[in-house]
mmCIF file of C-alpha atoms in Angstrom:
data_model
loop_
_atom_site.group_PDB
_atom_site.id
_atom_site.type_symbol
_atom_site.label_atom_id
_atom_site.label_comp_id
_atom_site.label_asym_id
_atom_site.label_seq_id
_atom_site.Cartn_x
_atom_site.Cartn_y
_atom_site.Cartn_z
ATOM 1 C CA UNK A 1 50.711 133.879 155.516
ATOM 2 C CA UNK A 2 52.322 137.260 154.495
ATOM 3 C CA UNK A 3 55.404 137.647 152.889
ATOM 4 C CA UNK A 4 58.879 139.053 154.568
ATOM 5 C CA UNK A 5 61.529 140.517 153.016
ATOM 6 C CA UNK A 6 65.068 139.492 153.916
ATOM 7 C CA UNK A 7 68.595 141.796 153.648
ATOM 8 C CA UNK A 8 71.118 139.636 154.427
ATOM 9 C CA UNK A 9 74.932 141.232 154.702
ATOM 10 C CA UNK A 10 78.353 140.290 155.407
ATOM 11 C CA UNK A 11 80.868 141.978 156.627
ATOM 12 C CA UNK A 12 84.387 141.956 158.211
ATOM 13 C CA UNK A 13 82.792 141.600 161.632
ATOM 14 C CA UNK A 14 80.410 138.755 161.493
ATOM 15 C CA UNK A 15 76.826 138.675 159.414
ATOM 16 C CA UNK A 16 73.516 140.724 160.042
ATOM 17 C CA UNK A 17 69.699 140.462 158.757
ATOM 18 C CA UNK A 18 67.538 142.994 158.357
ATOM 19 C CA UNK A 19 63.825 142.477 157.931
ATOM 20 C CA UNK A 20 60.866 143.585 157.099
ATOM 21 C CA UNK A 21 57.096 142.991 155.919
ATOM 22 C CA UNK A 22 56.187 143.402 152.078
ATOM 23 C CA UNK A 23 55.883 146.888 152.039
ATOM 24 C CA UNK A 24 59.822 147.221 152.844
ATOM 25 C CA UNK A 25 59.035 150.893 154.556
ATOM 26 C CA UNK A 26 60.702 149.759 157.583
ATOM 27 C CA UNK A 27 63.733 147.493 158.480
ATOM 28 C CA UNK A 28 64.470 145.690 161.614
ATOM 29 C CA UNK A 29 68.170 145.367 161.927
ATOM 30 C CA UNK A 30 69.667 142.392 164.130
ATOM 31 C CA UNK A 31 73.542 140.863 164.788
ATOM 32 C CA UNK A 32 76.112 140.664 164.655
ATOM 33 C CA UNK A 33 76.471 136.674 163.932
ATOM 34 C CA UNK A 34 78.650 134.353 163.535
ATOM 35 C CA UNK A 35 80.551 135.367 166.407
ATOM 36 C CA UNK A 36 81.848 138.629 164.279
ATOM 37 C CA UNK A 37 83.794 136.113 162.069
ATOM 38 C CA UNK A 38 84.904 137.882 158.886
ATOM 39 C CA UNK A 39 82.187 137.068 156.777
ATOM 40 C CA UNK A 40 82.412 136.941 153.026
ATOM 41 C CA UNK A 41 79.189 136.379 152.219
ATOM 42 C CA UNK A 42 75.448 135.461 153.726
ATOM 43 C CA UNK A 43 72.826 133.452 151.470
ATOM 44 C CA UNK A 44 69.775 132.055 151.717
ATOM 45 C CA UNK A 45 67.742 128.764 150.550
ATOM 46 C CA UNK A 46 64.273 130.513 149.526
ATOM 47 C CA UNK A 47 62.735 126.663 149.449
ATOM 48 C CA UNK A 48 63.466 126.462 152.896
ATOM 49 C CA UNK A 49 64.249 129.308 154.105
ATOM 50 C CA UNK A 50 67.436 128.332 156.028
ATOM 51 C CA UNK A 51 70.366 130.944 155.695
ATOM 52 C CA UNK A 52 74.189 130.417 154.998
ATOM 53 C CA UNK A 53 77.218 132.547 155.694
ATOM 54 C CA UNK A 54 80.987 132.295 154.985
ATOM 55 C CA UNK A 55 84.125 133.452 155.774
ATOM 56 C CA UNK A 56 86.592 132.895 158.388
ATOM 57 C CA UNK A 57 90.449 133.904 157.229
ATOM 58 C CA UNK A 58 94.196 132.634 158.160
ATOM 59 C CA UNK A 59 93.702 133.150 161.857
ATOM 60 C CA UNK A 60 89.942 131.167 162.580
ATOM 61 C CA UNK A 61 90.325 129.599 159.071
ATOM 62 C CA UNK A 62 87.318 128.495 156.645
ATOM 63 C CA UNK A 63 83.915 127.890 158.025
ATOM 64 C CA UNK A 64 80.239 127.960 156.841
ATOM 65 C CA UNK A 65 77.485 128.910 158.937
ATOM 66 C CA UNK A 66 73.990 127.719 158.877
ATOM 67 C CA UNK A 67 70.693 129.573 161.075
ATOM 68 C CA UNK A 68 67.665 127.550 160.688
ATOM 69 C CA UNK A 69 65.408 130.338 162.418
ATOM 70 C CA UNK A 70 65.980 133.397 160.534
ATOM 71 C CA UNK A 71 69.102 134.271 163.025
ATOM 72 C CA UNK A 72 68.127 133.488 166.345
ATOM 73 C CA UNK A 73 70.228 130.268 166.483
ATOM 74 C CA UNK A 74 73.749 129.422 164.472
ATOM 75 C CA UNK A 75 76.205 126.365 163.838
ATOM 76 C CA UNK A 76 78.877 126.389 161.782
ATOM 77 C CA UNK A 77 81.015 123.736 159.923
ATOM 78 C CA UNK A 78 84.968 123.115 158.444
ATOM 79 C CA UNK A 79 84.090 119.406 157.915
ATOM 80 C CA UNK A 80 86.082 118.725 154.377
ATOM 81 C CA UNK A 81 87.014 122.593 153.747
ATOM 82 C CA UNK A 82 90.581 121.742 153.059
ATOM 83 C CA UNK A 83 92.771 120.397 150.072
ATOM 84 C CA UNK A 84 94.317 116.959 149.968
ATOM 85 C CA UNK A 85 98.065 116.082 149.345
ATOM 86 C CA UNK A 86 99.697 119.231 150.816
ATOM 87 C CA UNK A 87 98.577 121.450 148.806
ATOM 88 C CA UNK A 88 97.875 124.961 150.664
ATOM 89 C CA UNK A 89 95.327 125.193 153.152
ATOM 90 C CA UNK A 90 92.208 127.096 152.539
ATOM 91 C CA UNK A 91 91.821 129.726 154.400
ATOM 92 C CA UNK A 92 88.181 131.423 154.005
ATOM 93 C CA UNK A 93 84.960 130.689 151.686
ATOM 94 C CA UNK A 94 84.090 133.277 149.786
ATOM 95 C CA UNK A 95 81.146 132.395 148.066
ATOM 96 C CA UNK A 96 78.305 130.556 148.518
ATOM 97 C CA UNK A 97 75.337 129.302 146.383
ATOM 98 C CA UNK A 98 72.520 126.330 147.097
ATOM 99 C CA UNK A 99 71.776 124.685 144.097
ATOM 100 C CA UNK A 100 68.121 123.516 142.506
ATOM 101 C CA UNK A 101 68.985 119.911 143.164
ATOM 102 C CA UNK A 102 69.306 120.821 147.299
ATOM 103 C CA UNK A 103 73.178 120.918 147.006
ATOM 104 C CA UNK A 104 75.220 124.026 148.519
ATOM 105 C CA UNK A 105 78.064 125.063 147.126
ATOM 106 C CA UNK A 106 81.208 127.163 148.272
ATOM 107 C CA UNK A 107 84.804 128.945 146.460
ATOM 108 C CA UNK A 108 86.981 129.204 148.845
ATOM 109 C CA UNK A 109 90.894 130.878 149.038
ATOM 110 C CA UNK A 110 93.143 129.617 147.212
ATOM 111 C CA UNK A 111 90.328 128.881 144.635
ATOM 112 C CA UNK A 112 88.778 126.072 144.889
ATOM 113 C CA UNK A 113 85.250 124.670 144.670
ATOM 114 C CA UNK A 114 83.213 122.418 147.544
ATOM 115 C CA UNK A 115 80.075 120.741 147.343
ATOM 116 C CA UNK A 116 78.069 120.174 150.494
ATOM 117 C CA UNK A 117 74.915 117.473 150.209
ATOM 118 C CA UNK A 118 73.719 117.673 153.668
ATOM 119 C CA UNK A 119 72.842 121.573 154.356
ATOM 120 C CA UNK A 120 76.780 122.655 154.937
ATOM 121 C CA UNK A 121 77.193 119.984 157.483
ATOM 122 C CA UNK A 122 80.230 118.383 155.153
ATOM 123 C CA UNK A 123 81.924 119.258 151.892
ATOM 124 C CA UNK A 124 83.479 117.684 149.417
ATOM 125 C CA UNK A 125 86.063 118.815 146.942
ATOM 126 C CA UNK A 126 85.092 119.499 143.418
ATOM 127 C CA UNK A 127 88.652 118.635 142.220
ATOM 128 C CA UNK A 128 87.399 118.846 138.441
ATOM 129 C CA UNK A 129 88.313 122.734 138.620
ATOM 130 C CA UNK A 130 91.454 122.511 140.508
ATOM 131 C CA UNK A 131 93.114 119.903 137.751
ATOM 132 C CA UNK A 132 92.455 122.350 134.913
ATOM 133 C CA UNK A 133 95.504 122.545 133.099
ATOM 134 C CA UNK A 134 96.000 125.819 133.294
ATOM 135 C CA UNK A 135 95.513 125.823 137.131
ATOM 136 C CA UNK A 136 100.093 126.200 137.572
ATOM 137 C CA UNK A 137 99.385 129.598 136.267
ATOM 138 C CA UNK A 138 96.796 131.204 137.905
ATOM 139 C CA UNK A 139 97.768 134.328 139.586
ATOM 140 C CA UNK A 140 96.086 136.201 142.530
ATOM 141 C CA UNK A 141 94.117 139.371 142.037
ATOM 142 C CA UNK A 142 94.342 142.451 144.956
ATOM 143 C CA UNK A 143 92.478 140.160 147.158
ATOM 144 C CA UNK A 144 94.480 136.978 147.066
ATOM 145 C CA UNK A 145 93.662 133.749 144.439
ATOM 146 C CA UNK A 146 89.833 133.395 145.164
ATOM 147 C CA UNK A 147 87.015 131.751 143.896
ATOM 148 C CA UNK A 148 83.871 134.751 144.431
ATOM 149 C CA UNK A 149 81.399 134.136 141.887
ATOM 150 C CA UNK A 150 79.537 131.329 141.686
ATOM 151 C CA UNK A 151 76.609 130.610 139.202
ATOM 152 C CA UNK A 152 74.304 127.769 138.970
ATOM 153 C CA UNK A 153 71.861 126.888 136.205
ATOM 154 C CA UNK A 154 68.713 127.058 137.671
ATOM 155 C CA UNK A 155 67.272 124.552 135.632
ATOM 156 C CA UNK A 156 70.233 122.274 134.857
ATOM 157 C CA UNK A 157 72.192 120.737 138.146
ATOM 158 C CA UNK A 158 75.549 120.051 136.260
ATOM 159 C CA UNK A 159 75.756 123.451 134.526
ATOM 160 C CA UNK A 160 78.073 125.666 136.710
ATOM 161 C CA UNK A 161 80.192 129.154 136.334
ATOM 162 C CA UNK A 162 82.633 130.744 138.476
ATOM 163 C CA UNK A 163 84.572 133.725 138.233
ATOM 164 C CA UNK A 164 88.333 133.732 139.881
ATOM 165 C CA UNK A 165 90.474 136.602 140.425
ATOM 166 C CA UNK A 166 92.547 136.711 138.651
ATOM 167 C CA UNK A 167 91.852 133.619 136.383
ATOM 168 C CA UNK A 168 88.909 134.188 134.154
ATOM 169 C CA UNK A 169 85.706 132.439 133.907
ATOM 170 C CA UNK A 170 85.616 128.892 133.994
ATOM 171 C CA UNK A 171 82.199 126.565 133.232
ATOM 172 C CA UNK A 172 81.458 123.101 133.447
ATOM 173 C CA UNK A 173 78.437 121.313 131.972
ATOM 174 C CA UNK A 174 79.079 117.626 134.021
ATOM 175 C CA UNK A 175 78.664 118.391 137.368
ATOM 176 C CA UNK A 176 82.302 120.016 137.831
ATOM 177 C CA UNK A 177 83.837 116.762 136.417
ATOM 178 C CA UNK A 178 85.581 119.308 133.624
ATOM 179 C CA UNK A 179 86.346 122.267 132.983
ATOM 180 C CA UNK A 180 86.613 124.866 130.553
ATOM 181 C CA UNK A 181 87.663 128.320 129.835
ATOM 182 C CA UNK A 182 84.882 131.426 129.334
ATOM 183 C CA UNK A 183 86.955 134.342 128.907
ATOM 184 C CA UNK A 184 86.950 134.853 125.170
ATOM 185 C CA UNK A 185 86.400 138.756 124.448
ATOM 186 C CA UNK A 186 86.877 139.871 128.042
ATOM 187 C CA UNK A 187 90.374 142.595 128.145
ATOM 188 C CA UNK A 188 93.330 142.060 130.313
ATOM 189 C CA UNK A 189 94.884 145.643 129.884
ATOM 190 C CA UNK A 190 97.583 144.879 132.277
ATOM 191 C CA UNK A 191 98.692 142.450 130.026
ATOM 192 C CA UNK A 192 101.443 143.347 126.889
ATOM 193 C CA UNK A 193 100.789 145.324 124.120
ATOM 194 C CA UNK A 194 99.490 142.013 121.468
ATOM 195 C CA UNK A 195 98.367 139.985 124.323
ATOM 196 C CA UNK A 196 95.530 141.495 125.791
ATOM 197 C CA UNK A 197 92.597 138.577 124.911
ATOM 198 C CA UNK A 198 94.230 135.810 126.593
ATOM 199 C CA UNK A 199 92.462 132.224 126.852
ATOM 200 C CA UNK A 200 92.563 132.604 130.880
ATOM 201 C CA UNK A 201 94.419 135.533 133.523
ATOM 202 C CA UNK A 202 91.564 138.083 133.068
ATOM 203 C CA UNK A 203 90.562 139.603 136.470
ATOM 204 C CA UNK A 204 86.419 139.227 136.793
ATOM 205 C CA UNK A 205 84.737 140.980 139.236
ATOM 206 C CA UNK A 206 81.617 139.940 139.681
ATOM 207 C CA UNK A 207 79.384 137.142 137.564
ATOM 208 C CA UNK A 208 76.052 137.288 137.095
ATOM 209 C CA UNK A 209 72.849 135.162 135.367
ATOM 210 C CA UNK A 210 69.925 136.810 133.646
ATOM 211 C CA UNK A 211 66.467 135.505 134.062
ATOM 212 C CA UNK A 212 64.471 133.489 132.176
ATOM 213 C CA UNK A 213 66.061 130.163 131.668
ATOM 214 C CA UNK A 214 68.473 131.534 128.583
ATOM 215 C CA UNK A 215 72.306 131.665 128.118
ATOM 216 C CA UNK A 216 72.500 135.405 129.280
ATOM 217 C CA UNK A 217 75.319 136.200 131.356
ATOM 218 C CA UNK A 218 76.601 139.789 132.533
ATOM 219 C CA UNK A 219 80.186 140.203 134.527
ATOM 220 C CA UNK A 220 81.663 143.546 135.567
ATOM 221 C CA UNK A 221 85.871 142.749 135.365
ATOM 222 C CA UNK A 222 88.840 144.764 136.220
ATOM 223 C CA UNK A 223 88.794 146.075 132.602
ATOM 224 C CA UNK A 224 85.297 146.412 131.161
ATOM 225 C CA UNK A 225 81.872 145.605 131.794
ATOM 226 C CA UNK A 226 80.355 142.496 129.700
ATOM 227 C CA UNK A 227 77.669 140.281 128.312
ATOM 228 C CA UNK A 228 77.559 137.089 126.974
ATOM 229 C CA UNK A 229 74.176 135.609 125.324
ATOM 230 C CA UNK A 230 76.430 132.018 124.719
ATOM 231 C CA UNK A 231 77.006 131.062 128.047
ATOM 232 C CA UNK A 232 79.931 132.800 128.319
ATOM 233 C CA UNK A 233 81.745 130.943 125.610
ATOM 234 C CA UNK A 234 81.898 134.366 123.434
ATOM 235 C CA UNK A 235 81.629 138.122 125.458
ATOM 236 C CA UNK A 236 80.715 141.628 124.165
ATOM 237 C CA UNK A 237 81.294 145.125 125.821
ATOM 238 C CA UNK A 238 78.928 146.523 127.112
ATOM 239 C CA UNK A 239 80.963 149.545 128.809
ATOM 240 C CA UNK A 240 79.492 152.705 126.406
ATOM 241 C CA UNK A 241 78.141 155.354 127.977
ATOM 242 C CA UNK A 242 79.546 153.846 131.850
ATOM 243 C CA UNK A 243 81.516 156.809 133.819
ATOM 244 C CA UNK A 244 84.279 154.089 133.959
ATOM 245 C CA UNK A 245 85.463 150.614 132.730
ATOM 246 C CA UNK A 246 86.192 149.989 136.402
ATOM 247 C CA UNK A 247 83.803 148.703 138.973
ATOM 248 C CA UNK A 248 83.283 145.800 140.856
ATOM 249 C CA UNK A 249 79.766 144.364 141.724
ATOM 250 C CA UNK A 250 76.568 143.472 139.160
ATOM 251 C CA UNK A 251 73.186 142.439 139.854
ATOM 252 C CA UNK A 252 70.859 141.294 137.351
ATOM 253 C CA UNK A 253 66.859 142.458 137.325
ATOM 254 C CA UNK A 254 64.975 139.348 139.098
ATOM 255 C CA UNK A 255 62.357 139.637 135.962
ATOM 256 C CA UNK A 256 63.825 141.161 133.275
ATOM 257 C CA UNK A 257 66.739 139.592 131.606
ATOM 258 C CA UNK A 258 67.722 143.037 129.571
ATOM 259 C CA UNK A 259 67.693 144.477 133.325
ATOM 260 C CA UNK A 260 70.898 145.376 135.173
ATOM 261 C CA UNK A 261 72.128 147.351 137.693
ATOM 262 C CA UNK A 262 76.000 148.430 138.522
ATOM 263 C CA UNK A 263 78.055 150.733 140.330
ATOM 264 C CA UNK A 264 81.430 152.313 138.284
ATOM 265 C CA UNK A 265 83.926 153.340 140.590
ATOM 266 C CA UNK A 266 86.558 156.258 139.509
ATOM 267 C CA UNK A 267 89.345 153.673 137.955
ATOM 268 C CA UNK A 268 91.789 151.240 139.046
ATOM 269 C CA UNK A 269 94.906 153.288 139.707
ATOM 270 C CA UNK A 270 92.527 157.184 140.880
ATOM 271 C CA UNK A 271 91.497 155.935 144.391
ATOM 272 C CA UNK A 272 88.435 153.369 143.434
ATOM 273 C CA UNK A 273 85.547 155.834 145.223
ATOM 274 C CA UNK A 274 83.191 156.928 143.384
ATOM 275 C CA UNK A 275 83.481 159.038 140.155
ATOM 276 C CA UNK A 276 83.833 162.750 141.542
ATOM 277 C CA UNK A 277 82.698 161.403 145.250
ATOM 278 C CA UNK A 278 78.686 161.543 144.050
ATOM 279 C CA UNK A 279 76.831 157.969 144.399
ATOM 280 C CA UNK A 280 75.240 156.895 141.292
ATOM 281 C CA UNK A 281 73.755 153.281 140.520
ATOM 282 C CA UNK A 282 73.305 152.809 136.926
ATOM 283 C CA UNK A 283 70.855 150.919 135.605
ATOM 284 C CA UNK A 284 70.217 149.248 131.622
ATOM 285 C CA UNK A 285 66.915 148.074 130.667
ATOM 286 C CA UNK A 286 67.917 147.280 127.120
ATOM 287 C CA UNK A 287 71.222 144.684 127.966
ATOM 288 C CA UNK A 288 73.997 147.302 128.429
ATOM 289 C CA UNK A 289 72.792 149.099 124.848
ATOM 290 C CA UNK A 290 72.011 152.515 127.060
ATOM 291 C CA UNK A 291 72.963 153.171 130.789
ATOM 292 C CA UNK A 292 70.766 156.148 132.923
ATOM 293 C CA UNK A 293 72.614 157.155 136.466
ATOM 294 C CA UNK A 294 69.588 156.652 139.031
ATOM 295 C CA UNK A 295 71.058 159.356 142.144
ATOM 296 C CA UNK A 296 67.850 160.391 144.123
ATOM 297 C CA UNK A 297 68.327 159.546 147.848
ATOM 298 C CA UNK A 298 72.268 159.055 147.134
ATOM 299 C CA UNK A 299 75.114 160.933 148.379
ATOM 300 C CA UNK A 300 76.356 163.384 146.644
ATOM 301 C CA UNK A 301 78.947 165.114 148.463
ATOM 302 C CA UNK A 302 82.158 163.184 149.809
ATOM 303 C CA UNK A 303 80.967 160.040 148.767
ATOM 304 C CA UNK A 304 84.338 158.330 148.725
ATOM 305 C CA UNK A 305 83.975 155.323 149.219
ATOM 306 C CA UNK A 306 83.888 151.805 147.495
ATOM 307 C CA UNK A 307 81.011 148.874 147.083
ATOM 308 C CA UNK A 308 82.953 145.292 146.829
ATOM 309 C CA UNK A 309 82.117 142.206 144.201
ATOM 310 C CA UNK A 310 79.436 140.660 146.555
ATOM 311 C CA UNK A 311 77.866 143.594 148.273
ATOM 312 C CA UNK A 312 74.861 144.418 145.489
ATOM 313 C CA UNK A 313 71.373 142.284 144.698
ATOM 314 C CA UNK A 314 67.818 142.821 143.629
ATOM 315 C CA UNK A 315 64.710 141.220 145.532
ATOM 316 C CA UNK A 316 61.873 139.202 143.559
ATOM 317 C CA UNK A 317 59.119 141.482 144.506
ATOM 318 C CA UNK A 318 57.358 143.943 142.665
ATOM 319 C CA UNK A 319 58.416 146.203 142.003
ATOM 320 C CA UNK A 320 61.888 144.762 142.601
ATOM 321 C CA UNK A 321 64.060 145.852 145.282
ATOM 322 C CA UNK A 322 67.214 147.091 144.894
ATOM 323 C CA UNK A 323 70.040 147.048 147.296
ATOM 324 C CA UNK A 324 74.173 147.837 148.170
ATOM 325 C CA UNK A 325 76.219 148.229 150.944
ATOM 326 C CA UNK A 326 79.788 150.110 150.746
ATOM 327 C CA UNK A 327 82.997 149.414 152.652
ATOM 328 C CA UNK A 328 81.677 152.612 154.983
ATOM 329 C CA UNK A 329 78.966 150.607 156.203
ATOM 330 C CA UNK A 330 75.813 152.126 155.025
ATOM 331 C CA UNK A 331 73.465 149.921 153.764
ATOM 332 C CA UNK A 332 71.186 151.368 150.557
ATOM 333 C CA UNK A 333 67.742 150.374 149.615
ATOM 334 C CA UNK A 334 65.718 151.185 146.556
ATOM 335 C CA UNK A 335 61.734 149.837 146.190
ATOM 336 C CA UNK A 336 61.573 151.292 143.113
ATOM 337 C CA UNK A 337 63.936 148.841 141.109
ATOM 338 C CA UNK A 338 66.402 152.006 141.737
ATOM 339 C CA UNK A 339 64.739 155.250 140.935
ATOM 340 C CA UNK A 340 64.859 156.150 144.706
ATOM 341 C CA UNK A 341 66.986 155.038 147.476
ATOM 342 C CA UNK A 342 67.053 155.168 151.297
ATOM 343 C CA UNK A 343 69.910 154.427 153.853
ATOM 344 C CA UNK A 344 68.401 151.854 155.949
ATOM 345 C CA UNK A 345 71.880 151.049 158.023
ATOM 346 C CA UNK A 346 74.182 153.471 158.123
ATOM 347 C CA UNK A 347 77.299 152.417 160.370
ATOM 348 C CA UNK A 348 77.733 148.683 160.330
ATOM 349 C CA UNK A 349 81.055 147.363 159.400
ATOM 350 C CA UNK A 350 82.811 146.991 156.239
ATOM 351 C CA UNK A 351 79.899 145.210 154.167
ATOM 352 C CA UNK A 352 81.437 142.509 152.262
ATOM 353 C CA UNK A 353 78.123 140.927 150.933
ATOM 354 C CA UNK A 354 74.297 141.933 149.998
ATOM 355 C CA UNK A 355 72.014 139.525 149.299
ATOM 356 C CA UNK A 356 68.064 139.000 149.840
ATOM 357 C CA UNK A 357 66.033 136.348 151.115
ATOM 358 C CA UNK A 358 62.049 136.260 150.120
ATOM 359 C CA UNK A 359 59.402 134.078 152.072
ATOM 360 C CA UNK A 360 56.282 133.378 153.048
ATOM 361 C CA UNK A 361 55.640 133.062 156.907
#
C-alpha cells in the first residue's frame, strides 16, 4: 500500500478532487460534483476515507454530499437540515467536520449546528447553540448569519468551537448541551468608541486548532489576527509585523503547534486583493511572535484577487503540504510547508473551500 494525497475544493459550481501519489509532483484533477451545486466546503474522514461536501443555497436549499469511492459515485442528503417551530429555513451548510467519536457535523445559514450519526444520512439539531441567550442579537456578517468554523477536540467528543459571522466564538464542553462565549480580547472596530471588546458581535474569520492535544487556538477575524493558549476563553494579538489586520483564512502546521500559515488581504474598506496585487503567504514558526512573507512561485503582478475563510489547509506529510485556492480559481500548492509554490489548477471556479485528504491505498 502507498500513500495518496488528496486536494479536495469547493466552489460555487459543485466540488472537485485532485490527486496524486506521495511525491505530490503531479495532480490529477477530476469534477465537477455534486451536480455543480454551490459548494461551501468538501471534507474528508481520513479513518475511512469517505468524503463530504456542502452547500446548496435559497434556490436547491441545504444538502450534504457523501462519495464513498474517492469521487466516482455521490448521494446527497437534507434529512433533518431544517429548524423546528417556524423559525427560518436553512438555506446552505457551510461547514463540515467528522468527529473522533464517528459523528459528522455541519453549520449551516442562519447559524446553526447539526449532528449526523449515520455518515450524513440524517441530522439532528444541536439546539444547545441556538438557545444561547444572546442568540436575539446576533447580526449577519457580509456573507449572511453563518456558522463556518467548526472545531472539534480531537481527543475529547463533547469539546466543540465554532466561529459565526458576525457573532464571536462560542464553545461547549457537554456535547453542545451549553454554550458559552470565547471572544474575550478579540476587537470589534466597527463598534463605538468605549465598546470595542464586547462579550459577543465580533466578526471571526476563520478558527483554527493547533496540534498536539493542548488548548492552542489561532483565528484570523475581521479586525486582527489571534491566539488563544486557554481554549479561547482569553485571546492575544498576534497581528505585528502582518501587512494588514485584515484577512480571512488560517491554517495551522499539521506538526508543529507554533506553526501557522495566513494570507493578509489589503483591508476591509481598499478592495480586499492582495496588499499591492503581489501574492504572499505568511508563515510563523514561533506562534505569531515573527511573520516571514514566503512569495517564490506566487504572483506578483496583478494579483488582485481574494482567498475566502475555508479555502486554505496543510497536509500531514512530510514535509507538510501547503495549499489555497482564490476566488479566481487557481489552485496553489507548496511541498515545502510554503517556501515554494506551484499552480496546480488554474481556472476552476470561484474556490470556496481547500482541504486535504491523506490515505493509504
Amino acid at each position: 500500500m502507498a500513500k495518496q494525497v488528496f486536494i479536495l475544493v469547493g466552489t460555487r459550481k459543485g466540488a472537485f478532487i485532485l490527486e496524486s501519489d506521495a511525491s505530490r509532483r503531479s495532480w490529477e484533477v477530476r469534477g465537477p460534483f455534486c451536480e455543480t451545486w454551490p459548494t461551501n466546503h468538501v471534507v474528508g474522514d481520513p479513518r475511512t476515507g469517505t468524503i463530504y461536501a456542502g452547500g446548496g443555497n435559497e434556490w436547491f436549499g441545504p444538502a450534504v454530499w457523501k462519495s464513498t469511492d474517492f469521487g466516482t459515485t455521490w448521494t446527497h442528503s437534507s434529512q433533518g437540515l431544517a429548524y423546528e417551530g417556524g423559525d427560518a429555513p436553512v438555506k446552505s451548510v457551510w461547514s463540515l467536520a467528522a468527529g473522533p467519536d464517528g459523528s459528522l457535523y455541519a453549520g449551516v445559514e442562519p447559524a446553526g449546528l447539526f449532528r449526523s450519526t449515520d455518515g450524513g444520512e440524517s441530522w439532528t439539531h444541536v439546539e444547545g447553540l441556538r438557545e444561547h441567550p444572546t442568540r436575539p442579537e446576533w447580526n449577519p456578517g457580509g456573507a449572511g448569519l453563518i456558522l463556518h468554523s467548526l472545531v472539534l477536540d480531537p481527543a475529547d467528543r463533547n469539546k466543540i468551537w465554532v466561529g459565526i459571522s458576525a457573532a464571536g466564538v462560542f464553545a461547549t464542553e457537554d456535547g453542545g448541551k451549553s454554550w458559552e462565549t470565547r471572544n474575550r480580547g478579540t476587537r470589534a472596530d466597527y463598534m463605538p468608541e468605549g465598546q470595542n471588546y464586547p462579550e459577543f458581535g465580533q466578526c471571526v474569520h476563520c478558527l483554527v486548532m493547533a496540534p498536539g492535544g493542548g488548548a492552542r487556538l489561532y483565528q484570523q477575524n475581521h479586525c486582527g489576527m489571534y491566539r488563544s493558549d486557554d481554549g479561547g476563553r482569553k485571546w492575544e494579538s498576534i497581528e505585528e509585523g502582518l501587512p494588514s489586520s485584515f484577512g480571512f483564512p488560517a491554517a495551522a502546521h499539521p506538526r508543529d503547534p507554533d506553526g501557522l500559515y495566513l494570507i493578509p488581504l489589503n483591508g476591509d474598506i481598499k478592495g480586499r486583493f492582495m496588499p499591492e496585487g503581489k501574492t504572499a503567504v505568511w508563515r510563523t514558526r514561533d506562534a505569531g511572535q515573527s511573520w516571514q512573507a514566503r512569495r517564490e512561485g506566487l504572483p506578483q503582478d496583478g494579483a488582485y484577487f481574494n482567498v475566502l475563510r475555508q479555502a486554505m489547509a496543510t497536509d500531514t506529510m512530510e514535509p507538510a503540504g501547503v495549499y489555497f485556492g482564490t476566488n479566481a480559481g487557481g489552485l496553489y500548492a507548496s511541498t515545502d510547508e510554503g517556501d515554494t509554490w506551484d499552480c496546480v489548477a488554474p481556472y476552476l471556479p470561484t474556490i470556496t473551500s481547500v482541504e486535504t485528504l491523506v490515505i493509504e491505498r
